[in-house]
Structure formats: C-alpha cells, structure tokens
Amino acid sequence: MHILLFDDPAIQPNLLPFTFTRPVASLRCGILTIAEKWQHHLQQPVHYLTQPHLREKFPAGPTDGPALVINGAVCPDEKLIEQIQALQPGEALLSEELLVAAYLPDASKVAELIQDGYRDVRQAKGSLTIISQPWHLFQQNGAQIRQDFALLTKGRQSQPVNDAHTIVYGAENIFIEEGVKIRAAILNAEDGPIYLGKDVQVHEGAILKGPLAVCEAAHVNVGAKLRGDNTVGPYCRVGGEMANSILMAYSNKGHEGYLGNSVVGQWCNLGADTNTSNLKNNYAPVKIWSHAVGRFVNTGLQFCGLMMGDHSKCAINTMFNTGTVVGVGANIFGAGFPRNFVPSFSWGGSAGFETFRLPKAGEVAERVMGRRSLPYDQTEQDIMTYVYEATAKDRVWERAAGNSAAPVVIE
C-alpha cells in the first residue's frame, strides 16, 4: 500500500512562508519532520500530495494500487497509528470535520477521491497534534522531541560521552549517535531528553539543556546556551542563546544574540548579534502577519519571536520586533527594527525595502548551497521563481513604483 501525505487546503496557506518551499509534512517539529515521523511509525516510505510547483522535488510516487492518504499536518502517535491501521478500504478517519486519513482503493484517482472517495467515516479517539499555524511548531516542539526521542532510541544503546571535561546531568535521558564529538560542555537532561545526531559537534563551553535535538552534522559553537525545547536541524550551526526555537536545516545562527520562540527555515543566516524580541513591552498577545488572509492575526500567545522563510538572511546587529514574519529570499540589514512583515525577496531594513531581483537572489542561493556541495538546480530554481512571482503582491513598493516608473530592483 502506498502512503501519501497530503497538503490540507484549509491548512497549507496558514503555514506560509514555510510551505512556499516544502509540503506541510516536510516541516520539522521535534527531532524529525512530520513525514519522517510517519515513515518511522509505519516502517515504509512515504510520498507527498502537494502543491504543483513542489511536485518535482517532492513526488507522489507510485500511482497504482491502494493508498493510505494521511493529512500532512497531523503528527502521529501510537494511538493514532492503531486507528489508521484499522481502517478498511473506503473508510476515513476524521477529527470533527478535519480529514485525518483515508484508505482509498485506487491510488491513481487519489486527487479526486481524497475529499469524498470514502463511504464510511470514523471519528478519531483522543487528542491529536495538528500543526495548522506557524507558531504551533515551536509550541509543540518540546513534546515532539520527547516523542521522537522515545521512537528513535527504543531498544538502542547510546554512544558514551568520551570527554573527561564534559559535565552530564540525567545521563539516562541523553542519546548520542555515532561520530559525535563533545568537548568541555554541560549537558543537562534532567528536565527533558537530549538527542545528538550522527556526526554532531558540541564545542567548548556550550550549555545544552533538554528537551533538545541537535540533528545530523550540526555544530553547537563555543559558549552556546541552548535553554530547552530547541531543535537544531541537520547541518545547522548555532551559537549565542536560543530558547524554544527551531532551525529546520542548513541554517546558521553562529554567533552571540538571542533567538526565542522562533522558527527559521533552510539556508538562512542570522548575522552576529542578531536578536529577536519574543515578548511585547506591554505583555499583550502577539499578532503576526498571515499570508493566508493578508493581514496581521492574533496568535493568542504572550511569547512569539521570528518566523523566517527559506533562503533569507540578516546582517550583524539586526533587531527583530516581537512576532516578525520574514518571507523567502529576503536580505535584511541596517540600523533600527525592520517592519514586522518583510515580504519575500526584499532588500533593505528599517529605512525601507527594494526588490531583491530573482537572478541575484539565485546567485546567492547557488553560492550558499554550493558550500554544502548541493546544487541549486533547475528544480530549486523553479520553486524560487514560483515564490518570487506569487509574492509580488506583497512587495507594495513595486505597485507604487509601477504607477510612474519601473519597480525598484537590486542589480
């Protein structure tokens, strides 16, 4: 049976800017992406039913035979797995009105059948973890680290801490994969597990507090302070202070500065001494920009920091206001606080923005990805082209300039 993780059309737009460049199920929360969680639980490959511009990179896989289609925004657990595996052909599992999963007899017609191709409906039992807003990622991160830790380490033996100058608390809650190197650090897993992925390096003076996931080949730099509920994604670099935040993969926060209650996509770089505010001075609930509705929406949260899409960068000493949303491919610099919503392919800061033209943004992406021996190939270029065109409406200065002259662009 084929496993297909679909983008729920009622959820996918709410998760922009992150879902501009990936399916919902490719979002990382905890140690694993949502897709990786399903793959580990079901013990077979998973594929995607996603937006047209993403299908080359995230294919649907085989289209013959039966298919189990699963909502890509739903995080699995043992109870949910049991309910899904009990589905019979033609049955669907719902949580109130939300389609969680359906067993479809014919995968070749899955696009037409996913909404009404099932004859019987079951209601899911128990509470579900559904990532339907960007801030849900950091809200659920600590709990998902705990669940992923149990899933990945069950029946396995951790590598030892082979460093006489590293201090360990709660050693039973620490799991170390092969190739990890630790030097003169503090690991405190008394309040939650710490997972160190394959070939991770933890440098001198770093303080790591669980729940924490440091994924494959990531570096925790000298003197870093990771305060709990954090995920440092594969091949990331992290330094300074970080609390209840996620770096998805291939992104750097290598220097001093604070990142709190935040989510940063792939191929991002936060310059030295970049700081995020995650609490308003008046302690009021934080509002953030929603691409889905084109306005600021109330998160209901007292703590909410930065949401930054893929391939965005900021210069040294950048200051982000509470609840700032940065799109894809933006480049931010200059004194003062930039606006709370920085559209995709913006160039500038508090003094104003211009358009970061796609060919120049592509040159940066090619250099950055090349440093990790990954190509900025036609598939990646096509995704960036789609995002550039789809977000033109957000770059309001282009419309203003279009009334009298050509839009301002960065050459």
Short mmCIF file of C-alpha atoms in Angstrom, two decimals:
data_model
loop_
_atom_site.label_atom_id
_atom_site.label_comp_id
_atom_site.label_asym_id
_atom_site.label_seq_id
_atom_site.Cartn_x
_atom_site.Cartn_y
_atom_site.Cartn_z
CA MET A 1 0.00 0.00 0.00
CA HIS A 2 1.24 3.50 -0.85
CA ILE A 3 1.47 6.13 1.92
CA LEU A 4 0.61 9.62 0.67
CA LEU A 5 0.86 12.68 2.91
CA PHE A 6 -1.41 15.42 1.57
CA ASP A 7 -1.41 19.18 1.97
CA ASP A 8 -4.76 20.07 3.50
CA PRO A 9 -6.01 23.10 1.52
CA ALA A 10 -7.50 24.57 4.70
CA ILE A 11 -4.12 24.40 6.49
CA GLN A 12 -1.33 24.77 3.92
CA PRO A 13 -1.82 28.55 3.29
CA ASN A 14 -1.74 29.24 7.02
CA LEU A 15 1.76 27.77 7.25
CA LEU A 16 3.33 30.15 4.75
CA PRO A 17 6.10 31.26 4.35
CA PHE A 18 7.43 27.80 5.27
CA THR A 19 5.11 25.96 2.87
CA PHE A 20 6.13 28.11 -0.08
CA THR A 21 9.15 25.81 -0.40
CA ARG A 22 8.05 22.46 1.09
CA PRO A 23 4.96 20.32 1.70
CA VAL A 24 3.31 20.61 5.10
CA ALA A 25 4.61 17.15 6.06
CA SER A 26 8.20 18.26 5.40
CA LEU A 27 8.08 20.72 8.31
CA ARG A 28 10.37 19.83 11.21
CA CYS A 29 8.91 19.70 14.72
CA GLY A 30 10.83 17.79 17.36
CA ILE A 31 13.75 15.74 16.09
CA LEU A 32 12.06 14.65 12.87
CA THR A 33 9.97 16.16 10.11
CA ILE A 34 6.31 15.13 10.16
CA ALA A 35 6.96 12.88 7.15
CA GLU A 36 9.90 11.21 8.89
CA LYS A 37 7.70 10.53 11.92
CA TRP A 38 5.14 8.71 9.77
CA GLN A 39 7.86 6.78 7.98
CA HIS A 40 9.35 5.57 11.27
CA HIS A 41 5.96 4.62 12.71
CA LEU A 42 4.71 2.84 9.59
CA GLN A 43 8.08 1.37 8.63
CA GLN A 44 7.75 2.13 4.93
CA PRO A 45 8.48 5.01 2.55
CA VAL A 46 6.09 7.95 2.36
CA HIS A 47 5.29 10.25 -0.57
CA TYR A 48 3.58 13.61 -0.96
CA LEU A 49 0.42 15.12 -2.42
CA THR A 50 1.50 18.72 -2.51
CA GLN A 51 1.35 21.99 -4.48
CA PRO A 52 2.09 21.78 -8.24
CA HIS A 53 5.34 23.78 -8.04
CA LEU A 54 6.73 21.37 -5.42
CA ARG A 55 5.89 18.06 -7.07
CA GLU A 56 9.17 17.64 -8.94
CA LYS A 57 11.12 17.83 -5.66
CA PHE A 58 8.51 16.05 -3.53
CA PRO A 59 6.91 13.43 -5.80
CA ALA A 60 3.74 11.42 -5.20
CA GLY A 61 5.47 8.14 -6.03
CA PRO A 62 3.62 5.12 -7.48
CA THR A 63 0.02 5.64 -8.54
CA ASP A 64 -1.17 2.05 -8.89
CA GLY A 65 -2.98 0.02 -6.26
CA PRO A 66 -4.48 1.12 -2.92
CA ALA A 67 -3.27 4.16 -0.99
CA LEU A 68 -3.41 5.32 2.59
CA VAL A 69 -3.67 9.11 2.43
CA ILE A 70 -2.79 11.00 5.60
CA ASN A 71 -3.12 14.67 6.49
CA GLY A 72 0.44 16.05 6.42
CA ALA A 73 -0.29 18.47 9.27
CA VAL A 74 -1.03 15.68 11.78
CA CYS A 75 1.79 14.33 13.95
CA PRO A 76 1.49 10.59 14.63
CA ASP A 77 1.47 8.78 17.94
CA GLU A 78 0.88 5.13 18.85
CA LYS A 79 -2.85 5.54 19.48
CA LEU A 80 -3.40 7.30 16.16
CA ILE A 81 -1.33 4.71 14.29
CA GLU A 82 -3.57 1.95 15.66
CA GLN A 83 -6.71 3.74 14.47
CA ILE A 84 -5.30 4.36 11.00
CA GLN A 85 -4.08 0.81 10.57
CA ALA A 86 -7.58 -0.43 11.48
CA LEU A 87 -9.16 1.42 8.52
CA GLN A 88 -10.78 -0.73 5.86
CA PRO A 89 -10.93 0.12 2.12
CA GLY A 90 -13.29 3.06 1.61
CA GLU A 91 -13.10 4.21 5.24
CA ALA A 92 -11.86 7.57 6.52
CA LEU A 93 -10.77 8.84 9.91
CA LEU A 94 -11.90 12.33 10.87
CA SER A 95 -11.29 14.60 13.81
CA GLU A 96 -14.57 16.52 13.88
CA GLU A 97 -14.56 17.97 10.30
CA LEU A 98 -10.82 17.51 9.67
CA LEU A 99 -9.84 14.61 7.40
CA VAL A 100 -7.02 12.79 9.20
CA ALA A 101 -6.62 9.75 6.96
CA ALA A 102 -8.44 7.67 4.37
CA TYR A 103 -7.91 4.21 2.89
CA LEU A 104 -8.51 4.62 -0.85
CA PRO A 105 -8.72 1.53 -3.05
CA ASP A 106 -7.25 3.21 -6.15
CA ALA A 107 -4.21 5.50 -5.84
CA SER A 108 -4.48 6.58 -9.49
CA LYS A 109 -7.61 8.57 -8.62
CA VAL A 110 -6.42 9.88 -5.28
CA ALA A 111 -6.64 13.57 -6.21
CA GLU A 112 -10.35 13.21 -7.00
CA LEU A 113 -11.15 10.82 -4.18
CA ILE A 114 -9.34 12.41 -1.27
CA GLN A 115 -12.26 14.61 -0.25
CA ASP A 116 -15.22 12.34 -0.98
CA GLY A 117 -13.86 8.98 -2.10
CA TYR A 118 -14.67 7.18 1.15
CA ARG A 119 -18.00 5.65 2.04
CA ASP A 120 -17.65 5.26 5.82
CA VAL A 121 -16.34 7.65 8.44
CA ARG A 122 -14.83 7.04 11.85
CA GLN A 123 -14.13 9.74 14.40
CA ALA A 124 -10.59 9.77 15.83
CA LYS A 125 -10.30 8.97 19.52
CA GLY A 126 -8.10 11.04 21.79
CA SER A 127 -6.44 14.40 21.18
CA LEU A 128 -4.35 14.98 18.06
CA THR A 129 -1.29 17.15 17.49
CA ILE A 130 -2.08 19.23 14.40
CA ILE A 131 0.38 21.80 13.04
CA SER A 132 -2.01 24.31 11.49
CA GLN A 133 -0.25 27.61 12.28
CA PRO A 134 3.47 28.52 12.16
CA TRP A 135 3.68 29.11 15.91
CA HIS A 136 2.40 25.58 16.58
CA LEU A 137 5.84 24.38 15.51
CA PHE A 138 7.66 25.88 18.48
CA GLN A 139 4.68 25.38 20.79
CA GLN A 140 4.73 21.63 20.19
CA ASN A 141 8.48 21.26 19.85
CA GLY A 142 9.28 20.11 23.39
CA ALA A 143 6.56 17.46 23.41
CA GLN A 144 7.55 16.26 19.94
CA ILE A 145 11.22 15.98 20.96
CA ARG A 146 10.13 13.68 23.78
CA GLN A 147 8.01 11.53 21.45
CA ASP A 148 10.66 11.37 18.72
CA PHE A 149 13.34 10.56 21.28
CA ALA A 150 11.37 7.56 22.50
CA LEU A 151 10.70 6.45 18.92
CA LEU A 152 14.30 6.73 17.73
CA THR A 153 16.08 5.30 20.77
CA LYS A 154 13.81 2.37 21.72
CA GLY A 155 15.91 -0.76 22.13
CA ARG A 156 19.13 1.02 21.16
CA GLN A 157 22.32 1.83 23.07
CA SER A 158 23.68 5.36 23.19
CA GLN A 159 27.31 6.11 22.49
CA PRO A 160 29.17 7.23 25.63
CA VAL A 161 30.34 10.74 26.48
CA ASN A 162 34.07 10.24 26.00
CA ASP A 163 35.26 13.55 27.39
CA ALA A 164 36.53 13.92 30.93
CA HIS A 165 35.77 17.65 31.00
CA THR A 166 32.10 17.40 29.97
CA ILE A 167 29.55 17.53 32.82
CA VAL A 168 26.42 15.40 32.43
CA TYR A 169 23.14 15.52 34.36
CA GLY A 170 20.37 12.99 33.72
CA ALA A 171 22.59 10.70 31.65
CA GLU A 172 19.73 8.22 31.20
CA ASN A 173 17.89 10.86 29.13
CA ILE A 174 20.76 11.50 26.72
CA PHE A 175 21.22 9.65 23.44
CA ILE A 176 24.34 10.09 21.33
CA GLU A 177 24.65 8.72 17.80
CA GLU A 178 27.90 7.61 16.18
CA GLY A 179 30.51 10.20 15.25
CA VAL A 180 29.52 12.79 17.88
CA LYS A 181 32.34 14.89 19.33
CA ILE A 182 31.87 16.78 22.62
CA ARG A 183 34.46 18.95 24.33
CA ALA A 184 34.14 20.57 27.80
CA ALA A 185 30.39 21.13 27.62
CA ILE A 186 27.46 20.86 30.07
CA LEU A 187 24.59 18.51 29.16
CA ASN A 188 21.57 18.74 31.45
CA ALA A 189 18.77 16.29 30.61
CA GLU A 190 17.04 16.35 33.99
CA ASP A 191 14.02 18.23 32.61
CA GLY A 192 13.87 16.56 29.20
CA PRO A 193 15.85 14.38 26.79
CA ILE A 194 18.85 15.45 24.75
CA TYR A 195 19.38 13.85 21.34
CA LEU A 196 22.68 14.34 19.49
CA GLY A 197 22.54 13.10 15.91
CA LYS A 198 25.24 11.47 13.81
CA ASP A 199 28.47 13.49 13.48
CA VAL A 200 27.26 16.36 15.68
CA GLN A 201 29.97 18.52 17.25
CA VAL A 202 29.47 20.26 20.61
CA HIS A 203 32.26 22.74 21.24
CA GLU A 204 33.89 24.04 24.40
CA GLY A 205 31.80 25.82 26.99
CA ALA A 206 28.42 25.06 25.39
CA ILE A 207 25.46 24.55 27.73
CA LEU A 208 22.78 22.16 26.45
CA LYS A 209 19.52 21.77 28.33
CA GLY A 210 16.76 19.34 27.37
CA PRO A 211 14.40 18.86 25.74
CA LEU A 212 16.85 19.36 22.88
CA ALA A 213 17.50 17.88 19.45
CA VAL A 214 20.77 18.55 17.68
CA CYS A 215 20.40 16.75 14.35
CA GLU A 216 22.92 15.18 12.00
CA ALA A 217 26.22 17.01 11.41
CA ALA A 218 25.10 20.17 13.24
CA HIS A 219 27.55 22.23 15.29
CA VAL A 220 26.93 23.83 18.67
CA ASN A 221 29.52 26.58 18.82
CA VAL A 222 31.77 27.65 21.66
CA GLY A 223 29.83 29.05 24.64
CA ALA A 224 26.37 28.49 23.16
CA LYS A 225 23.43 28.47 25.58
CA LEU A 226 20.57 26.19 24.45
CA ARG A 227 17.88 26.66 27.07
CA GLY A 228 15.38 23.90 26.26
CA ASP A 229 12.64 22.96 23.76
CA ASN A 230 15.10 23.64 20.91
CA THR A 231 15.76 21.86 17.63
CA VAL A 232 18.98 22.48 15.73
CA GLY A 233 18.29 20.88 12.36
CA PRO A 234 20.71 18.89 10.19
CA TYR A 235 23.87 20.72 9.12
CA CYS A 236 23.00 23.86 11.11
CA ARG A 237 25.40 25.98 13.14
CA VAL A 238 24.22 27.57 16.37
CA GLY A 239 25.78 29.91 18.90
CA GLY A 240 24.67 32.51 21.41
CA GLU A 241 21.38 31.99 23.25
CA MET A 242 18.43 30.01 21.92
CA ALA A 243 15.16 29.07 23.63
CA ASN A 244 12.10 27.14 22.35
CA SER A 245 13.10 27.58 18.72
CA ILE A 246 13.64 25.51 15.57
CA LEU A 247 16.27 25.78 12.86
CA MET A 248 14.96 23.43 10.16
CA ALA A 249 18.18 22.55 8.28
CA TYR A 250 21.29 24.08 6.67
CA SER A 251 20.83 27.38 8.54
CA ASN A 252 23.25 29.31 10.70
CA LYS A 253 22.90 31.29 13.89
CA GLY A 254 26.57 31.02 14.61
CA HIS A 255 27.23 33.98 16.89
CA GLU A 256 26.04 35.77 20.01
CA GLY A 257 22.47 37.03 20.10
CA TYR A 258 19.09 35.74 21.26
CA LEU A 259 16.60 33.62 19.34
CA GLY A 260 13.42 32.79 21.25
CA ASN A 261 10.03 31.23 20.39
CA SER A 262 11.03 31.27 16.74
CA VAL A 263 11.15 29.13 13.60
CA VAL A 264 13.85 29.55 10.95
CA GLY A 265 13.69 27.71 7.62
CA GLN A 266 16.51 26.29 5.48
CA TRP A 267 19.51 28.13 4.05
CA CYS A 268 19.07 31.11 6.37
CA ASN A 269 21.81 33.07 8.10
CA LEU A 270 21.45 35.30 11.16
CA GLY A 271 24.34 37.76 11.41
CA ALA A 272 26.39 38.23 14.56
CA ASP A 273 24.47 39.71 17.49
CA THR A 274 21.08 39.34 15.81
CA ASN A 275 18.37 39.47 18.47
CA THR A 276 14.69 38.62 18.41
CA SER A 277 12.10 40.06 20.75
CA ASN A 278 9.62 37.41 21.83
CA LEU A 279 7.66 39.47 24.38
CA LYS A 280 5.93 42.82 23.92
CA ASN A 281 6.69 45.59 26.39
CA ASN A 282 3.02 45.70 27.41
CA TYR A 283 2.79 41.88 27.68
CA ALA A 284 -0.12 41.88 25.23
CA PRO A 285 -0.85 38.91 22.92
CA VAL A 286 1.36 38.88 19.84
CA LYS A 287 -0.05 39.45 16.36
CA ILE A 288 1.81 38.20 13.28
CA TRP A 289 1.34 38.52 9.53
CA SER A 290 -0.75 35.83 7.85
CA HIS A 291 -0.10 35.22 4.15
CA ALA A 292 -3.41 33.34 4.01
CA VAL A 293 -5.61 36.31 4.91
CA GLY A 294 -3.27 39.19 4.01
CA ARG A 295 -3.28 40.86 7.41
CA PHE A 296 -1.97 40.52 10.96
CA VAL A 297 -3.70 37.87 13.07
CA ASN A 298 -3.74 37.35 16.82
CA THR A 299 -1.71 34.32 17.91
CA GLY A 300 -3.12 34.45 21.43
CA LEU A 301 0.46 33.97 22.64
CA GLN A 302 2.40 36.14 25.03
CA PHE A 303 5.70 34.81 23.63
CA CYS A 304 6.33 34.73 19.88
CA GLY A 305 9.51 35.71 18.08
CA LEU A 306 10.65 35.34 14.46
CA MET A 307 9.21 33.29 11.59
CA MET A 308 11.77 33.30 8.74
CA GLY A 309 11.29 31.57 5.38
CA ASP A 310 13.98 29.73 3.42
CA HIS A 311 17.00 31.48 1.89
CA SER A 312 16.55 34.66 3.95
CA LYS A 313 19.48 36.44 5.60
CA CYS A 314 20.06 39.28 8.04
CA ALA A 315 23.18 41.33 8.74
CA ILE A 316 25.06 41.84 12.01
CA ASN A 317 23.22 43.55 14.86
CA THR A 318 19.80 43.05 13.29
CA MET A 319 16.92 43.59 15.72
CA PHE A 320 13.62 41.81 15.09
CA ASN A 321 10.45 43.02 16.77
CA THR A 322 8.07 40.63 18.52
CA GLY A 323 6.20 38.43 16.06
CA THR A 324 8.15 39.32 12.91
CA VAL A 325 7.47 37.30 9.75
CA VAL A 326 10.14 37.23 7.03
CA GLY A 327 9.37 35.62 3.68
CA VAL A 328 11.59 33.65 1.32
CA GLY A 329 14.80 35.05 -0.16
CA ALA A 330 14.87 38.30 1.83
CA ASN A 331 18.06 40.18 2.72
CA ILE A 332 17.79 42.45 5.78
CA PHE A 333 20.34 44.98 7.04
CA GLY A 334 20.73 48.41 8.62
CA ALA A 335 20.06 50.06 11.97
CA GLY A 336 16.73 50.00 13.76
CA PHE A 337 13.89 47.49 13.71
CA PRO A 338 12.66 46.35 10.28
CA ARG A 339 8.91 46.14 9.81
CA ASN A 340 7.03 43.22 11.41
CA PHE A 341 6.36 41.73 7.97
CA VAL A 342 9.23 41.52 5.50
CA PRO A 343 7.94 40.23 2.14
CA SER A 344 9.77 37.60 0.13
CA PHE A 345 12.67 38.90 -1.99
CA SER A 346 13.00 42.14 -0.02
CA TRP A 347 16.29 44.02 0.23
CA GLY A 348 16.73 46.60 2.99
CA GLY A 349 15.62 47.29 6.55
CA SER A 350 14.04 49.92 8.76
CA ALA A 351 14.84 52.64 6.21
CA GLY A 352 12.74 50.85 3.60
CA PHE A 353 12.88 48.00 1.13
CA GLU A 354 13.58 47.43 -2.52
CA THR A 355 13.20 44.27 -4.58
CA PHE A 356 15.91 41.64 -4.43
CA ARG A 357 15.76 40.60 -8.07
CA LEU A 358 15.45 36.86 -8.68
CA PRO A 359 18.70 36.36 -10.67
CA LYS A 360 20.76 37.99 -7.89
CA ALA A 361 18.92 36.06 -5.18
CA GLY A 362 19.59 32.92 -7.20
CA GLU A 363 23.32 33.69 -7.30
CA VAL A 364 23.36 33.88 -3.51
CA ALA A 365 21.40 30.63 -3.17
CA GLU A 366 23.78 28.89 -5.57
CA ARG A 367 26.83 30.01 -3.57
CA VAL A 368 25.30 29.08 -0.23
CA MET A 369 24.12 25.63 -1.33
CA GLY A 370 27.43 25.02 -3.12
CA ARG A 371 29.26 25.41 0.18
CA ARG A 372 27.42 22.26 1.32
CA SER A 373 28.05 20.51 -2.03
CA LEU A 374 24.39 20.72 -3.02
CA PRO A 375 23.25 22.05 -6.41
CA TYR A 376 20.97 25.00 -7.00
CA ASP A 377 19.48 23.03 -9.86
CA GLN A 378 16.53 23.65 -12.15
CA THR A 379 14.10 22.17 -9.63
CA GLU A 380 15.26 24.59 -6.93
CA GLN A 381 15.24 27.48 -9.40
CA ASP A 382 11.68 26.71 -10.48
CA ILE A 383 10.49 26.73 -6.86
CA MET A 384 12.16 30.10 -6.24
CA THR A 385 10.69 31.50 -9.46
CA TYR A 386 7.21 30.45 -8.37
CA VAL A 387 7.62 32.08 -4.94
CA TYR A 388 9.02 35.27 -6.49
CA GLU A 389 6.00 35.61 -8.76
CA ALA A 390 3.43 34.50 -6.17
CA THR A 391 4.64 37.08 -3.63
CA ALA A 392 4.88 40.09 -5.94
CA LYS A 393 1.64 41.44 -4.44
CA ASP A 394 3.33 41.63 -1.01
CA ARG A 395 6.07 43.97 -2.27
CA VAL A 396 3.88 47.03 -2.17
CA TRP A 397 6.67 49.36 -3.32
CA GLU A 398 6.58 47.63 -6.71
CA ARG A 399 2.95 48.66 -7.16
CA ALA A 400 3.72 52.21 -6.08
CA ALA A 401 6.64 52.43 -8.47
CA GLY A 402 4.59 50.85 -11.24
CA ASN A 403 2.28 53.88 -11.24
CA SER A 404 5.07 56.10 -12.51
CA ALA A 405 8.15 54.05 -13.35
CA ALA A 406 9.59 50.54 -13.33
CA PRO A 407 9.82 48.77 -9.96
CA VAL A 408 12.99 49.33 -7.97
CA VAL A 409 15.21 46.25 -8.08
CA ILE A 410 18.61 45.29 -6.74
CA GLU A 411 21.03 44.73 -9.60
#
